Amino acid sequence: MPDHEFRDFYYHASTIFNNDYHVEAADLFRVSSADHYPFTDCLHSSMDQYGEKASGLSPSSSEVFSPTKKEHAGGNSGEVMAITPNSSFSSSSSEAAGNCEEDSENNKNNKQPEESPKKGSKTAKKKDERKQKEPRFAFVTKTEVDQLEDGYRWRKYGQKAVKNSPFPRSYYRCTTQKCTVKKRVERSYQDPSTVITTYEGQHNHLLPTSLRGNAAALLQPPMFLPPQLAGMTSFPHELFAQMAPHDMNSQAGAAVSSMLAENPFQQHHQHQVSDNGLLQDMVPSRFLRHEP
DNA sequence: CGAATTTGACCGGCGC
DNA sequence: GCGCCGGTCAAATTCG
């Protein structure tokens, strides 16, 4: 496993039950007694740094995390997040994996939104100009509602059919001026009861005033994080950065590398967080509840 | 009537 | 070079 910069944060929440978040599945990263903590499931980031191939990954990694193993998932839901070599994860929602593979195309427009030429002008772009990669994270939520209320206001700017899926993918932008955060929402075709939401970028503003005290009070950013985490950061990937600060390929990288070295589908289903294992490397123990 | 959504066209990256 | 595909644009339409 090469060194990675863990910038994506895949986050798997499950059934929202009242104001608690009942986690049904936690396969790669299981947190014990996490019934009310959605922050359990999948800490994973883009190993290929948004499209750049992770050349150091051995082919065997793909076997270990073959999505076909999802049937072996213990627990309640059978939903599994599996890391694939190009740093996507396969799961009950393979579209999420698709999201991760599209990294390189994401920022062609929001990079220089004001001055970049619109359609028809193909000359302005420097070839050697590396596209700015916005941090992204995705999570899967078991819900009937397509668009989850996260406290921010979004404007839909596109919708595309998803290959091999009957469900379209919707594209949203934050309506706040100068905020370039985007999100994609799609329903998993493999498990239509789940919705995959992918956020890209960081809000440069607070929650809209009109929403504070309402939904925002319940869903402070980071979305769906437990109260202990609310206010720490505005985005789960920032939280991730706090968990594995700065040189993220040290702690978190080691953690994920360790998990890649073993078979999570055999080991981690039965493991609780109390095994003092890999999760603590990434999740500070204060975030983990040890009592039932 | 302004804001938000819809939807077909367009763009650029990528694989063949 | 061509076609496919994901993502975005923007005119038309709908909504509040």
PDB file of C-alpha atoms (C1' of nucleotides) in Angstrom:
ATOM      1  CA  MET A   1       0.000   0.000   0.000  1.00  0.00           C
ATOM      2  CA  PRO A   2       1.524   3.265  -0.991  1.00  0.00           C
ATOM      3  CA  ASP A   3       1.316   6.389   0.977  1.00  0.00           C
ATOM      4  CA  HIS A   4      -1.959   8.070   0.508  1.00  0.00           C
ATOM      5  CA  GLU A   5      -3.473  11.305   1.239  1.00  0.00           C
ATOM      6  CA  PHE A   6      -6.780  10.604   2.712  1.00  0.00           C
ATOM      7  CA  ARG A   7      -9.019  13.298   1.520  1.00  0.00           C
ATOM      8  CA  ASP A   8     -12.203  11.572   0.874  1.00  0.00           C
ATOM      9  CA  PHE A   9     -14.226  10.603   3.760  1.00  0.00           C
ATOM     10  CA  TYR A  10     -16.783   8.010   3.149  1.00  0.00           C
ATOM     11  CA  TYR A  11     -19.352   8.006   5.705  1.00  0.00           C
ATOM     12  CA  HIS A  12     -22.035   5.534   6.101  1.00  0.00           C
ATOM     13  CA  ALA A  13     -25.044   6.371   8.107  1.00  0.00           C
ATOM     14  CA  SER A  14     -28.115   4.314   8.248  1.00  0.00           C
ATOM     15  CA  THR A  15     -31.589   4.566   9.423  1.00  0.00           C
ATOM     16  CA  ILE A  16     -32.427   7.812  11.005  1.00  0.00           C
ATOM     17  CA  PHE A  17     -34.588   7.134  13.919  1.00  0.00           C
ATOM     18  CA  ASN A  18     -35.978  10.168  15.620  1.00  0.00           C
ATOM     19  CA  ASN A  19     -32.939  12.185  16.375  1.00  0.00           C
ATOM     20  CA  ASP A  20     -30.756   9.242  16.856  1.00  0.00           C
ATOM     21  CA  TYR A  21     -29.032   7.535  14.077  1.00  0.00           C
ATOM     22  CA  HIS A  22     -29.343   3.890  14.197  1.00  0.00           C
ATOM     23  CA  VAL A  23     -26.439   2.306  12.560  1.00  0.00           C
ATOM     24  CA  GLU A  24     -27.266  -0.909  10.946  1.00  0.00           C
ATOM     25  CA  ALA A  25     -24.125  -1.792   9.195  1.00  0.00           C
ATOM     26  CA  ALA A  26     -20.559  -1.228   9.933  1.00  0.00           C
ATOM     27  CA  ASP A  27     -18.409  -3.567   8.118  1.00  0.00           C
ATOM     28  CA  LEU A  28     -15.135  -2.047   7.367  1.00  0.00           C
ATOM     29  CA  PHE A  29     -14.959   0.003  10.474  1.00  0.00           C
ATOM     30  CA  ARG A  30     -17.219  -1.123  13.139  1.00  0.00           C
ATOM     31  CA  VAL A  31     -17.704   0.877  16.223  1.00  0.00           C
ATOM     32  CA  SER A  32     -19.009  -0.897  19.176  1.00  0.00           C
ATOM     33  CA  SER A  33     -22.164   0.262  20.764  1.00  0.00           C
ATOM     34  CA  ALA A  34     -22.615   2.640  17.975  1.00  0.00           C
ATOM     35  CA  ASP A  35     -26.320   2.284  17.833  1.00  0.00           C
ATOM     36  CA  HIS A  36     -26.748   5.960  18.160  1.00  0.00           C
ATOM     37  CA  TYR A  37     -23.655   6.998  16.411  1.00  0.00           C
ATOM     38  CA  PRO A  38     -23.626   7.043  12.712  1.00  0.00           C
ATOM     39  CA  PHE A  39     -19.977   7.681  12.743  1.00  0.00           C
ATOM     40  CA  THR A  40     -19.123   4.113  12.490  1.00  0.00           C
ATOM     41  CA  ASP A  41     -18.809   2.664   9.261  1.00  0.00           C
ATOM     42  CA  CYS A  42     -16.380   3.668   6.747  1.00  0.00           C
ATOM     43  CA  LEU A  43     -13.409   5.836   7.018  1.00  0.00           C
ATOM     44  CA  HIS A  44     -11.896   5.735   3.711  1.00  0.00           C
ATOM     45  CA  SER A  45     -10.432   8.212   1.414  1.00  0.00           C
ATOM     46  CA  SER A  46      -9.315   8.594  -2.048  1.00  0.00           C
ATOM     47  CA  MET A  47      -6.128   6.687  -2.332  1.00  0.00           C
ATOM     48  CA  ASP A  48      -5.565   7.837  -5.805  1.00  0.00           C
ATOM     49  CA  GLN A  49      -5.940  11.471  -4.979  1.00  0.00           C
ATOM     50  CA  TYR A  50      -8.934  12.082  -7.103  1.00  0.00           C
ATOM     51  CA  GLY A  51      -8.298  10.081 -10.101  1.00  0.00           C
ATOM     52  CA  GLU A  52      -4.616   9.655 -10.025  1.00  0.00           C
ATOM     53  CA  LYS A  53      -4.021   6.008  -9.948  1.00  0.00           C
ATOM     54  CA  ALA A  54      -2.642   4.463  -6.874  1.00  0.00           C
ATOM     55  CA  SER A  55       0.153   2.788  -8.627  1.00  0.00           C
ATOM     56  CA  GLY A  56       1.425   1.052  -5.599  1.00  0.00           C
ATOM     57  CA  LEU A  57      -1.655  -0.914  -4.941  1.00  0.00           C
ATOM     58  CA  SER A  58      -1.305  -4.549  -5.520  1.00  0.00           C
ATOM     59  CA  PRO A  59      -3.952  -6.363  -7.463  1.00  0.00           C
ATOM     60  CA  SER A  60      -4.666  -8.491  -4.508  1.00  0.00           C
ATOM     61  CA  SER A  61      -6.265  -5.596  -2.803  1.00  0.00           C
ATOM     62  CA  SER A  62      -9.137  -5.789  -5.155  1.00  0.00           C
ATOM     63  CA  GLU A  63      -9.731  -9.333  -4.283  1.00  0.00           C
ATOM     64  CA  VAL A  64      -9.794  -8.690  -0.640  1.00  0.00           C
ATOM     65  CA  PHE A  65     -12.372  -6.056  -1.112  1.00  0.00           C
ATOM     66  CA  SER A  66     -14.313  -7.666  -3.794  1.00  0.00           C
ATOM     67  CA  PRO A  67     -17.825  -6.352  -3.665  1.00  0.00           C
ATOM     68  CA  THR A  68     -19.101  -9.805  -4.216  1.00  0.00           C
ATOM     69  CA  LYS A  69     -18.304 -10.515  -0.643  1.00  0.00           C
ATOM     70  CA  LYS A  70     -21.023  -8.361   0.585  1.00  0.00           C
ATOM     71  CA  GLU A  71     -23.196 -11.341   1.119  1.00  0.00           C
ATOM     72  CA  HIS A  72     -20.874 -12.365   3.842  1.00  0.00           C
ATOM     73  CA  ALA A  73     -21.581  -9.289   5.766  1.00  0.00           C
ATOM     74  CA  GLY A  74     -22.824 -10.136   9.136  1.00  0.00           C
ATOM     75  CA  GLY A  75     -24.982  -7.881  11.118  1.00  0.00           C
ATOM     76  CA  ASN A  76     -28.250  -6.511  10.168  1.00  0.00           C
ATOM     77  CA  SER A  77     -28.244  -4.989   6.823  1.00  0.00           C
ATOM     78  CA  GLY A  78     -25.687  -6.752   4.801  1.00  0.00           C
ATOM     79  CA  GLU A  79     -24.432  -3.472   3.517  1.00  0.00           C
ATOM     80  CA  VAL A  80     -20.752  -3.476   3.012  1.00  0.00           C
ATOM     81  CA  MET A  81     -18.336  -0.886   2.025  1.00  0.00           C
ATOM     82  CA  ALA A  82     -15.476  -2.345   0.192  1.00  0.00           C
ATOM     83  CA  ILE A  83     -12.392  -0.553  -0.847  1.00  0.00           C
ATOM     84  CA  THR A  84     -11.352  -1.031  -4.357  1.00  0.00           C
ATOM     85  CA  PRO A  85      -7.873  -0.416  -5.646  1.00  0.00           C
ATOM     86  CA  ASN A  86      -8.671   2.819  -7.264  1.00  0.00           C
ATOM     87  CA  SER A  87      -9.894   3.997  -3.976  1.00  0.00           C
ATOM     88  CA  SER A  88     -13.530   3.800  -4.500  1.00  0.00           C
ATOM     89  CA  PHE A  89     -15.524   1.588  -2.334  1.00  0.00           C
ATOM     90  CA  SER A  90     -17.992  -0.912  -3.458  1.00  0.00           C
ATOM     91  CA  SER A  91     -20.940  -1.569  -1.360  1.00  0.00           C
ATOM     92  CA  SER A  92     -24.580  -2.040  -1.516  1.00  0.00           C
ATOM     93  CA  SER A  93     -24.353   1.095  -3.496  1.00  0.00           C
ATOM     94  CA  SER A  94     -21.823   0.815  -6.156  1.00  0.00           C
ATOM     95  CA  GLU A  95     -22.709   4.197  -7.467  1.00  0.00           C
ATOM     96  CA  ALA A  96     -20.726   5.579  -4.653  1.00  0.00           C
ATOM     97  CA  ALA A  97     -17.779   3.855  -6.087  1.00  0.00           C
ATOM     98  CA  GLY A  98     -18.578   5.452  -9.324  1.00  0.00           C
ATOM     99  CA  ASN A  99     -18.560   8.790  -7.674  1.00  0.00           C
ATOM    100  CA  CYS A 100     -15.130   8.267  -6.453  1.00  0.00           C
ATOM    101  CA  GLU A 101     -13.786   7.373  -9.780  1.00  0.00           C
ATOM    102  CA  GLU A 102     -14.863  10.556 -11.372  1.00  0.00           C
ATOM    103  CA  ASP A 103     -12.618  12.716  -9.388  1.00  0.00           C
ATOM    104  CA  SER A 104     -10.666  14.263 -12.118  1.00  0.00           C
ATOM    105  CA  GLU A 105     -13.609  15.843 -13.717  1.00  0.00           C
ATOM    106  CA  ASN A 106     -15.174  17.508 -10.837  1.00  0.00           C
ATOM    107  CA  ASN A 107     -13.674  20.885 -10.721  1.00  0.00           C
ATOM    108  CA  LYS A 108     -13.338  21.946 -14.207  1.00  0.00           C
ATOM    109  CA  ASN A 109     -15.997  24.523 -13.791  1.00  0.00           C
ATOM    110  CA  ASN A 110     -15.828  25.698 -10.288  1.00  0.00           C
ATOM    111  CA  LYS A 111     -12.168  26.239 -10.387  1.00  0.00           C
ATOM    112  CA  GLN A 112     -12.362  29.627 -11.913  1.00  0.00           C
ATOM    113  CA  PRO A 113     -16.007  30.155 -12.124  1.00  0.00           C
ATOM    114  CA  GLU A 114     -15.903  33.836 -12.805  1.00  0.00           C
ATOM    115  CA  GLU A 115     -13.300  34.048 -15.453  1.00  0.00           C
ATOM    116  CA  SER A 116     -13.289  30.688 -17.022  1.00  0.00           C
ATOM    117  CA  PRO A 117     -14.817  30.788 -20.430  1.00  0.00           C
ATOM    118  CA  LYS A 118     -18.068  29.119 -20.985  1.00  0.00           C
ATOM    119  CA  LYS A 119     -18.902  26.696 -23.660  1.00  0.00           C
ATOM    120  CA  GLY A 120     -17.371  27.303 -26.977  1.00  0.00           C
ATOM    121  CA  SER A 121     -14.084  28.612 -25.754  1.00  0.00           C
ATOM    122  CA  LYS A 122     -11.637  25.815 -25.547  1.00  0.00           C
ATOM    123  CA  THR A 123      -8.425  27.706 -25.488  1.00  0.00           C
ATOM    124  CA  ALA A 124      -8.145  29.210 -22.081  1.00  0.00           C
ATOM    125  CA  LYS A 125      -7.149  26.136 -20.214  1.00  0.00           C
ATOM    126  CA  LYS A 126      -3.579  25.461 -19.436  1.00  0.00           C
ATOM    127  CA  LYS A 127      -2.628  21.953 -20.050  1.00  0.00           C
ATOM    128  CA  ASP A 128      -0.246  21.631 -17.206  1.00  0.00           C
ATOM    129  CA  GLU A 129      -2.638  23.219 -14.871  1.00  0.00           C
ATOM    130  CA  ARG A 130      -3.520  20.701 -12.279  1.00  0.00           C
ATOM    131  CA  LYS A 131      -7.073  20.783 -11.325  1.00  0.00           C
ATOM    132  CA  GLN A 132      -7.762  21.757  -7.832  1.00  0.00           C
ATOM    133  CA  LYS A 133      -9.190  18.814  -6.017  1.00  0.00           C
ATOM    134  CA  GLU A 134     -11.865  19.598  -3.588  1.00  0.00           C
ATOM    135  CA  PRO A 135     -12.214  17.358  -0.610  1.00  0.00           C
ATOM    136  CA  ARG A 136     -15.094  15.047  -0.964  1.00  0.00           C
ATOM    137  CA  PHE A 137     -16.896  12.591   1.104  1.00  0.00           C
ATOM    138  CA  ALA A 138     -19.848  10.416   0.554  1.00  0.00           C
ATOM    139  CA  PHE A 139     -22.191   8.594   2.768  1.00  0.00           C
ATOM    140  CA  VAL A 140     -25.012   6.187   2.356  1.00  0.00           C
ATOM    141  CA  THR A 141     -28.192   6.782   4.179  1.00  0.00           C
ATOM    142  CA  LYS A 142     -31.096   4.480   4.442  1.00  0.00           C
ATOM    143  CA  THR A 143     -33.991   6.730   3.811  1.00  0.00           C
ATOM    144  CA  GLU A 144     -37.013   7.138   1.664  1.00  0.00           C
ATOM    145  CA  VAL A 145     -36.256  10.778   1.149  1.00  0.00           C
ATOM    146  CA  ASP A 146     -34.037  11.554  -1.738  1.00  0.00           C
ATOM    147  CA  GLN A 147     -32.626  14.755  -0.470  1.00  0.00           C
ATOM    148  CA  LEU A 148     -31.695  14.844   3.151  1.00  0.00           C
ATOM    149  CA  GLU A 149     -32.009  18.060   5.052  1.00  0.00           C
ATOM    150  CA  ASP A 150     -28.556  19.040   6.138  1.00  0.00           C
ATOM    151  CA  GLY A 151     -29.168  22.618   7.079  1.00  0.00           C
ATOM    152  CA  TYR A 152     -27.809  24.178   3.956  1.00  0.00           C
ATOM    153  CA  ARG A 153     -29.707  25.406   0.982  1.00  0.00           C
ATOM    154  CA  TRP A 154     -29.068  23.794  -2.345  1.00  0.00           C
ATOM    155  CA  ARG A 155     -29.978  24.575  -5.877  1.00  0.00           C
ATOM    156  CA  LYS A 156     -30.278  21.808  -8.329  1.00  0.00           C
ATOM    157  CA  TYR A 157     -28.310  22.402 -11.475  1.00  0.00           C
ATOM    158  CA  GLY A 158     -28.396  19.109 -13.230  1.00  0.00           C
ATOM    159  CA  GLN A 159     -29.609  15.606 -13.345  1.00  0.00           C
ATOM    160  CA  LYS A 160     -28.162  12.706 -15.193  1.00  0.00           C
ATOM    161  CA  ALA A 161     -29.127   9.151 -15.697  1.00  0.00           C
ATOM    162  CA  VAL A 162     -26.795   6.799 -13.947  1.00  0.00           C
ATOM    163  CA  LYS A 163     -25.414   4.009 -15.973  1.00  0.00           C
ATOM    164  CA  ASN A 164     -26.872   0.663 -15.053  1.00  0.00           C
ATOM    165  CA  SER A 165     -29.222   2.285 -12.662  1.00  0.00           C
ATOM    166  CA  PRO A 166     -32.847   3.244 -13.013  1.00  0.00           C
ATOM    167  CA  PHE A 167     -32.322   6.088 -10.614  1.00  0.00           C
ATOM    168  CA  PRO A 168     -30.961   9.418 -11.769  1.00  0.00           C
ATOM    169  CA  ARG A 169     -28.211  11.357 -10.121  1.00  0.00           C
ATOM    170  CA  SER A 170     -28.967  14.895  -9.115  1.00  0.00           C
ATOM    171  CA  TYR A 171     -26.440  17.671  -8.869  1.00  0.00           C
ATOM    172  CA  TYR A 172     -26.783  20.467  -6.380  1.00  0.00           C
ATOM    173  CA  ARG A 173     -24.861  23.585  -5.553  1.00  0.00           C
ATOM    174  CA  CYS A 174     -24.930  25.523  -2.348  1.00  0.00           C
ATOM    175  CA  THR A 175     -27.017  28.624  -2.933  1.00  0.00           C
ATOM    176  CA  THR A 176     -24.859  30.824  -0.772  1.00  0.00           C
ATOM    177  CA  GLN A 177     -22.859  33.271  -2.792  1.00  0.00           C
ATOM    178  CA  LYS A 178     -19.244  32.363  -3.316  1.00  0.00           C
ATOM    179  CA  CYS A 179     -19.770  29.016  -1.758  1.00  0.00           C
ATOM    180  CA  THR A 180     -18.705  26.382  -4.219  1.00  0.00           C
ATOM    181  CA  VAL A 181     -19.823  23.356  -2.328  1.00  0.00           C
ATOM    182  CA  LYS A 182     -21.601  20.819  -4.431  1.00  0.00           C
ATOM    183  CA  LYS A 183     -23.320  17.627  -3.730  1.00  0.00           C
ATOM    184  CA  ARG A 184     -24.624  14.731  -5.694  1.00  0.00           C
ATOM    185  CA  VAL A 185     -27.529  12.651  -4.646  1.00  0.00           C
ATOM    186  CA  GLU A 186     -28.466   9.339  -6.073  1.00  0.00           C
ATOM    187  CA  ARG A 187     -30.355   6.331  -5.002  1.00  0.00           C
ATOM    188  CA  SER A 188     -28.593   3.062  -4.973  1.00  0.00           C
ATOM    189  CA  TYR A 189     -29.906   0.726  -7.555  1.00  0.00           C
ATOM    190  CA  GLN A 190     -28.654  -2.228  -5.640  1.00  0.00           C
ATOM    191  CA  ASP A 191     -30.430  -1.158  -2.556  1.00  0.00           C
ATOM    192  CA  PRO A 192     -33.104   1.356  -3.474  1.00  0.00           C
ATOM    193  CA  SER A 193     -33.768   1.999   0.158  1.00  0.00           C
ATOM    194  CA  THR A 194     -30.469   3.793   0.425  1.00  0.00           C
ATOM    195  CA  VAL A 195     -29.403   7.146  -0.882  1.00  0.00           C
ATOM    196  CA  ILE A 196     -25.839   8.055  -1.667  1.00  0.00           C
ATOM    197  CA  THR A 197     -24.928  11.636  -1.021  1.00  0.00           C
ATOM    198  CA  THR A 198     -21.584  12.951  -2.083  1.00  0.00           C
ATOM    199  CA  TYR A 199     -20.401  16.331  -0.874  1.00  0.00           C
ATOM    200  CA  GLU A 200     -17.605  18.200  -2.514  1.00  0.00           C
ATOM    201  CA  GLY A 201     -15.856  21.207  -1.121  1.00  0.00           C
ATOM    202  CA  GLN A 202     -16.186  23.091   2.078  1.00  0.00           C
ATOM    203  CA  HIS A 203     -18.744  25.647   3.037  1.00  0.00           C
ATOM    204  CA  ASN A 204     -17.232  29.029   3.612  1.00  0.00           C
ATOM    205  CA  HIS A 205     -20.168  30.247   5.610  1.00  0.00           C
ATOM    206  CA  LEU A 206     -22.408  29.332   8.435  1.00  0.00           C
ATOM    207  CA  LEU A 207     -25.722  27.700   8.136  1.00  0.00           C
ATOM    208  CA  PRO A 208     -28.360  29.859   6.564  1.00  0.00           C
ATOM    209  CA  THR A 209     -29.917  31.942   9.263  1.00  0.00           C
ATOM    210  CA  SER A 210     -33.388  30.942   8.338  1.00  0.00           C
ATOM    211  CA  LEU A 211     -32.593  27.366   8.996  1.00  0.00           C
ATOM    212  CA  ARG A 212     -30.895  27.706  12.282  1.00  0.00           C
ATOM    213  CA  GLY A 213     -32.891  26.521  15.147  1.00  0.00           C
ATOM    214  CA  ASN A 214     -34.995  24.322  12.983  1.00  0.00           C
ATOM    215  CA  ALA A 215     -33.610  21.519  11.020  1.00  0.00           C
ATOM    216  CA  ALA A 216     -30.221  22.970  11.470  1.00  0.00           C
ATOM    217  CA  ALA A 217     -30.536  22.597  15.158  1.00  0.00           C
ATOM    218  CA  LEU A 218     -30.904  18.916  14.706  1.00  0.00           C
ATOM    219  CA  LEU A 219     -28.564  18.567  11.846  1.00  0.00           C
ATOM    220  CA  GLN A 220     -25.761  20.841  12.545  1.00  0.00           C
ATOM    221  CA  PRO A 221     -22.827  20.301  10.364  1.00  0.00           C
ATOM    222  CA  PRO A 222     -21.232  17.958  10.075  1.00  0.00           C
ATOM    223  CA  MET A 223     -24.338  16.285   8.964  1.00  0.00           C
ATOM    224  CA  PHE A 224     -25.627  13.572  11.160  1.00  0.00           C
ATOM    225  CA  LEU A 225     -22.706  13.604  13.450  1.00  0.00           C
ATOM    226  CA  PRO A 226     -23.379  12.999  17.057  1.00  0.00           C
ATOM    227  CA  PRO A 227     -23.552  15.946  19.381  1.00  0.00           C
ATOM    228  CA  GLN A 228     -20.062  15.379  20.595  1.00  0.00           C
ATOM    229  CA  LEU A 229     -18.790  16.073  17.171  1.00  0.00           C
ATOM    230  CA  ALA A 230     -21.070  18.852  16.202  1.00  0.00           C
ATOM    231  CA  GLY A 231     -19.298  22.119  16.130  1.00  0.00           C
ATOM    232  CA  MET A 232     -15.897  20.613  15.973  1.00  0.00           C
ATOM    233  CA  THR A 233     -15.804  21.010  12.329  1.00  0.00           C
ATOM    234  CA  SER A 234     -18.048  21.827   9.511  1.00  0.00           C
ATOM    235  CA  PHE A 235     -17.443  18.765   7.489  1.00  0.00           C
ATOM    236  CA  PRO A 236     -16.757  15.176   8.166  1.00  0.00           C
ATOM    237  CA  HIS A 237     -13.671  15.219   6.099  1.00  0.00           C
ATOM    238  CA  GLU A 238     -12.365  17.931   8.331  1.00  0.00           C
ATOM    239  CA  LEU A 239     -13.144  15.741  11.192  1.00  0.00           C
ATOM    240  CA  PHE A 240     -11.220  13.095   9.462  1.00  0.00           C
ATOM    241  CA  ALA A 241      -8.355  15.463   9.096  1.00  0.00           C
ATOM    242  CA  GLN A 242      -8.500  16.088  12.785  1.00  0.00           C
ATOM    243  CA  MET A 243      -8.412  12.458  13.486  1.00  0.00           C
ATOM    244  CA  ALA A 244      -5.462  11.929  11.299  1.00  0.00           C
ATOM    245  CA  PRO A 245      -4.014  15.350  11.198  1.00  0.00           C
ATOM    246  CA  HIS A 246      -1.620  16.756   8.712  1.00  0.00           C
ATOM    247  CA  ASP A 247       0.300  13.836   7.503  1.00  0.00           C
ATOM    248  CA  MET A 248      -2.682  11.705   6.938  1.00  0.00           C
ATOM    249  CA  ASN A 249      -0.822   8.888   5.434  1.00  0.00           C
ATOM    250  CA  SER A 250       0.748   8.112   8.716  1.00  0.00           C
ATOM    251  CA  GLN A 251      -1.973   7.279  11.151  1.00  0.00           C
ATOM    252  CA  ALA A 252      -4.939   6.764   9.012  1.00  0.00           C
ATOM    253  CA  GLY A 253      -2.921   5.394   6.222  1.00  0.00           C
ATOM    254  CA  ALA A 254      -1.427   2.850   8.504  1.00  0.00           C
ATOM    255  CA  ALA A 255      -4.817   1.996   9.800  1.00  0.00           C
ATOM    256  CA  VAL A 256      -6.321   1.440   6.433  1.00  0.00           C
ATOM    257  CA  SER A 257      -3.257  -0.326   5.263  1.00  0.00           C
ATOM    258  CA  SER A 258      -3.620  -2.688   8.111  1.00  0.00           C
ATOM    259  CA  MET A 259      -7.163  -3.305   7.186  1.00  0.00           C
ATOM    260  CA  LEU A 260      -6.258  -3.889   3.637  1.00  0.00           C
ATOM    261  CA  ALA A 261      -3.722  -6.393   4.732  1.00  0.00           C
ATOM    262  CA  GLU A 262      -6.310  -8.454   6.415  1.00  0.00           C
ATOM    263  CA  ASN A 263      -9.737  -9.421   5.415  1.00  0.00           C
ATOM    264  CA  PRO A 264     -12.229  -7.110   6.981  1.00  0.00           C
ATOM    265  CA  PHE A 265     -15.095  -9.297   6.054  1.00  0.00           C
ATOM    266  CA  GLN A 266     -13.825 -12.033   8.182  1.00  0.00           C
ATOM    267  CA  GLN A 267     -12.421 -10.071  10.991  1.00  0.00           C
ATOM    268  CA  HIS A 268     -14.293  -6.951  11.598  1.00  0.00           C
ATOM    269  CA  HIS A 269     -17.799  -8.102  11.672  1.00  0.00           C
ATOM    270  CA  GLN A 270     -17.309  -9.686  14.975  1.00  0.00           C
ATOM    271  CA  HIS A 271     -14.962  -7.179  16.352  1.00  0.00           C
ATOM    272  CA  GLN A 272     -16.113  -4.449  18.572  1.00  0.00           C
ATOM    273  CA  VAL A 273     -14.270  -1.309  19.100  1.00  0.00           C
ATOM    274  CA  SER A 274     -13.115  -2.588  22.364  1.00  0.00           C
ATOM    275  CA  ASP A 275     -10.566  -4.617  20.570  1.00  0.00           C
ATOM    276  CA  ASN A 276      -8.465  -1.509  20.586  1.00  0.00           C
ATOM    277  CA  GLY A 277      -7.866  -2.004  17.002  1.00  0.00           C
ATOM    278  CA  LEU A 278      -7.583   0.106  14.006  1.00  0.00           C
ATOM    279  CA  LEU A 279     -10.432   2.386  14.530  1.00  0.00           C
ATOM    280  CA  GLN A 280      -8.849   4.114  17.402  1.00  0.00           C
ATOM    281  CA  ASP A 281      -6.049   5.022  15.156  1.00  0.00           C
ATOM    282  CA  MET A 282      -8.425   7.147  13.250  1.00  0.00           C
ATOM    283  CA  VAL A 283     -11.163   7.896  15.681  1.00  0.00           C
ATOM    284  CA  PRO A 284     -10.136   9.408  18.927  1.00  0.00           C
ATOM    285  CA  SER A 285     -11.381   7.334  21.752  1.00  0.00           C
ATOM    286  CA  ARG A 286     -13.505  10.147  23.033  1.00  0.00           C
ATOM    287  CA  PHE A 287     -15.658   9.661  20.005  1.00  0.00           C
ATOM    288  CA  LEU A 288     -16.273   6.086  20.714  1.00  0.00           C
ATOM    289  CA  ARG A 289     -18.765   5.009  23.214  1.00  0.00           C
ATOM    290  CA  HIS A 290     -17.798   1.900  25.025  1.00  0.00           C
ATOM    291  CA  GLU A 291     -20.808   1.281  27.095  1.00  0.00           C
ATOM    292  CA  PRO A 292     -23.906  -0.126  25.504  1.00  0.00           C
TER     293      PRO A 292
ATOM    294  C1'  DC B   1     -42.520  37.932 -10.789  1.00  0.00           C
ATOM    295  C1'  DG B   2     -38.418  36.173  -8.941  1.00  0.00           C
ATOM    296  C1'  DA B   3     -36.570  31.826  -7.591  1.00  0.00           C
ATOM    297  C1'  DA B   4     -36.048  27.124  -8.312  1.00  0.00           C
ATOM    298  C1'  DT B   5     -36.286  23.160 -11.234  1.00  0.00           C
ATOM    299  C1'  DT B   6     -36.176  20.639 -15.538  1.00  0.00           C
ATOM    300  C1'  DT B   7     -33.910  18.982 -19.396  1.00  0.00           C
ATOM    301  C1'  DG B   8     -31.447  18.772 -23.740  1.00  0.00           C
ATOM    302  C1'  DA B   9     -27.093  20.453 -25.356  1.00  0.00           C
ATOM    303  C1'  DC B  10     -22.479  21.038 -24.670  1.00  0.00           C
ATOM    304  C1'  DC B  11     -17.775  20.232 -22.820  1.00  0.00           C
ATOM    305  C1'  DG B  12     -13.723  17.737 -21.665  1.00  0.00           C
ATOM    306  C1'  DG B  13     -11.506  13.480 -20.109  1.00  0.00           C
ATOM    307  C1'  DC B  14     -10.595   8.961 -21.174  1.00  0.00           C
ATOM    308  C1'  DG B  15     -10.354   4.445 -23.390  1.00  0.00           C
ATOM    309  C1'  DC B  16     -10.116   2.052 -27.574  1.00  0.00           C
TER     310       DC B  16
ATOM    311  C1'  DG C   1      -9.780  10.284 -34.112  1.00  0.00           C
ATOM    312  C1'  DC C   2     -13.942   8.721 -32.391  1.00  0.00           C
ATOM    313  C1'  DG C   3     -17.317   7.523 -29.211  1.00  0.00           C
ATOM    314  C1'  DC C   4     -18.704   7.108 -24.497  1.00  0.00           C
ATOM    315  C1'  DC C   5     -19.593   9.165 -20.260  1.00  0.00           C
ATOM    316  C1'  DG C   6     -19.841  12.228 -16.244  1.00  0.00           C
ATOM    317  C1'  DG C   7     -20.516  16.827 -15.228  1.00  0.00           C
ATOM    318  C1'  DT C   8     -22.195  21.485 -16.248  1.00  0.00           C
ATOM    319  C1'  DC C   9     -24.706  25.091 -18.664  1.00  0.00           C
ATOM    320  C1'  DA C  10     -28.617  27.646 -19.692  1.00  0.00           C
ATOM    321  C1'  DA C  11     -33.132  28.315 -21.860  1.00  0.00           C
ATOM    322  C1'  DA C  12     -37.596  26.928 -20.878  1.00  0.00           C
ATOM    323  C1'  DT C  13     -40.735  25.786 -17.574  1.00  0.00           C
ATOM    324  C1'  DT C  14     -42.731  25.428 -13.076  1.00  0.00           C
ATOM    325  C1'  DC C  15     -43.321  26.913  -8.483  1.00  0.00           C
ATOM    326  C1'  DG C  16     -44.313  29.846  -4.494  1.00  0.00           C
TER     327       DG C  16
END
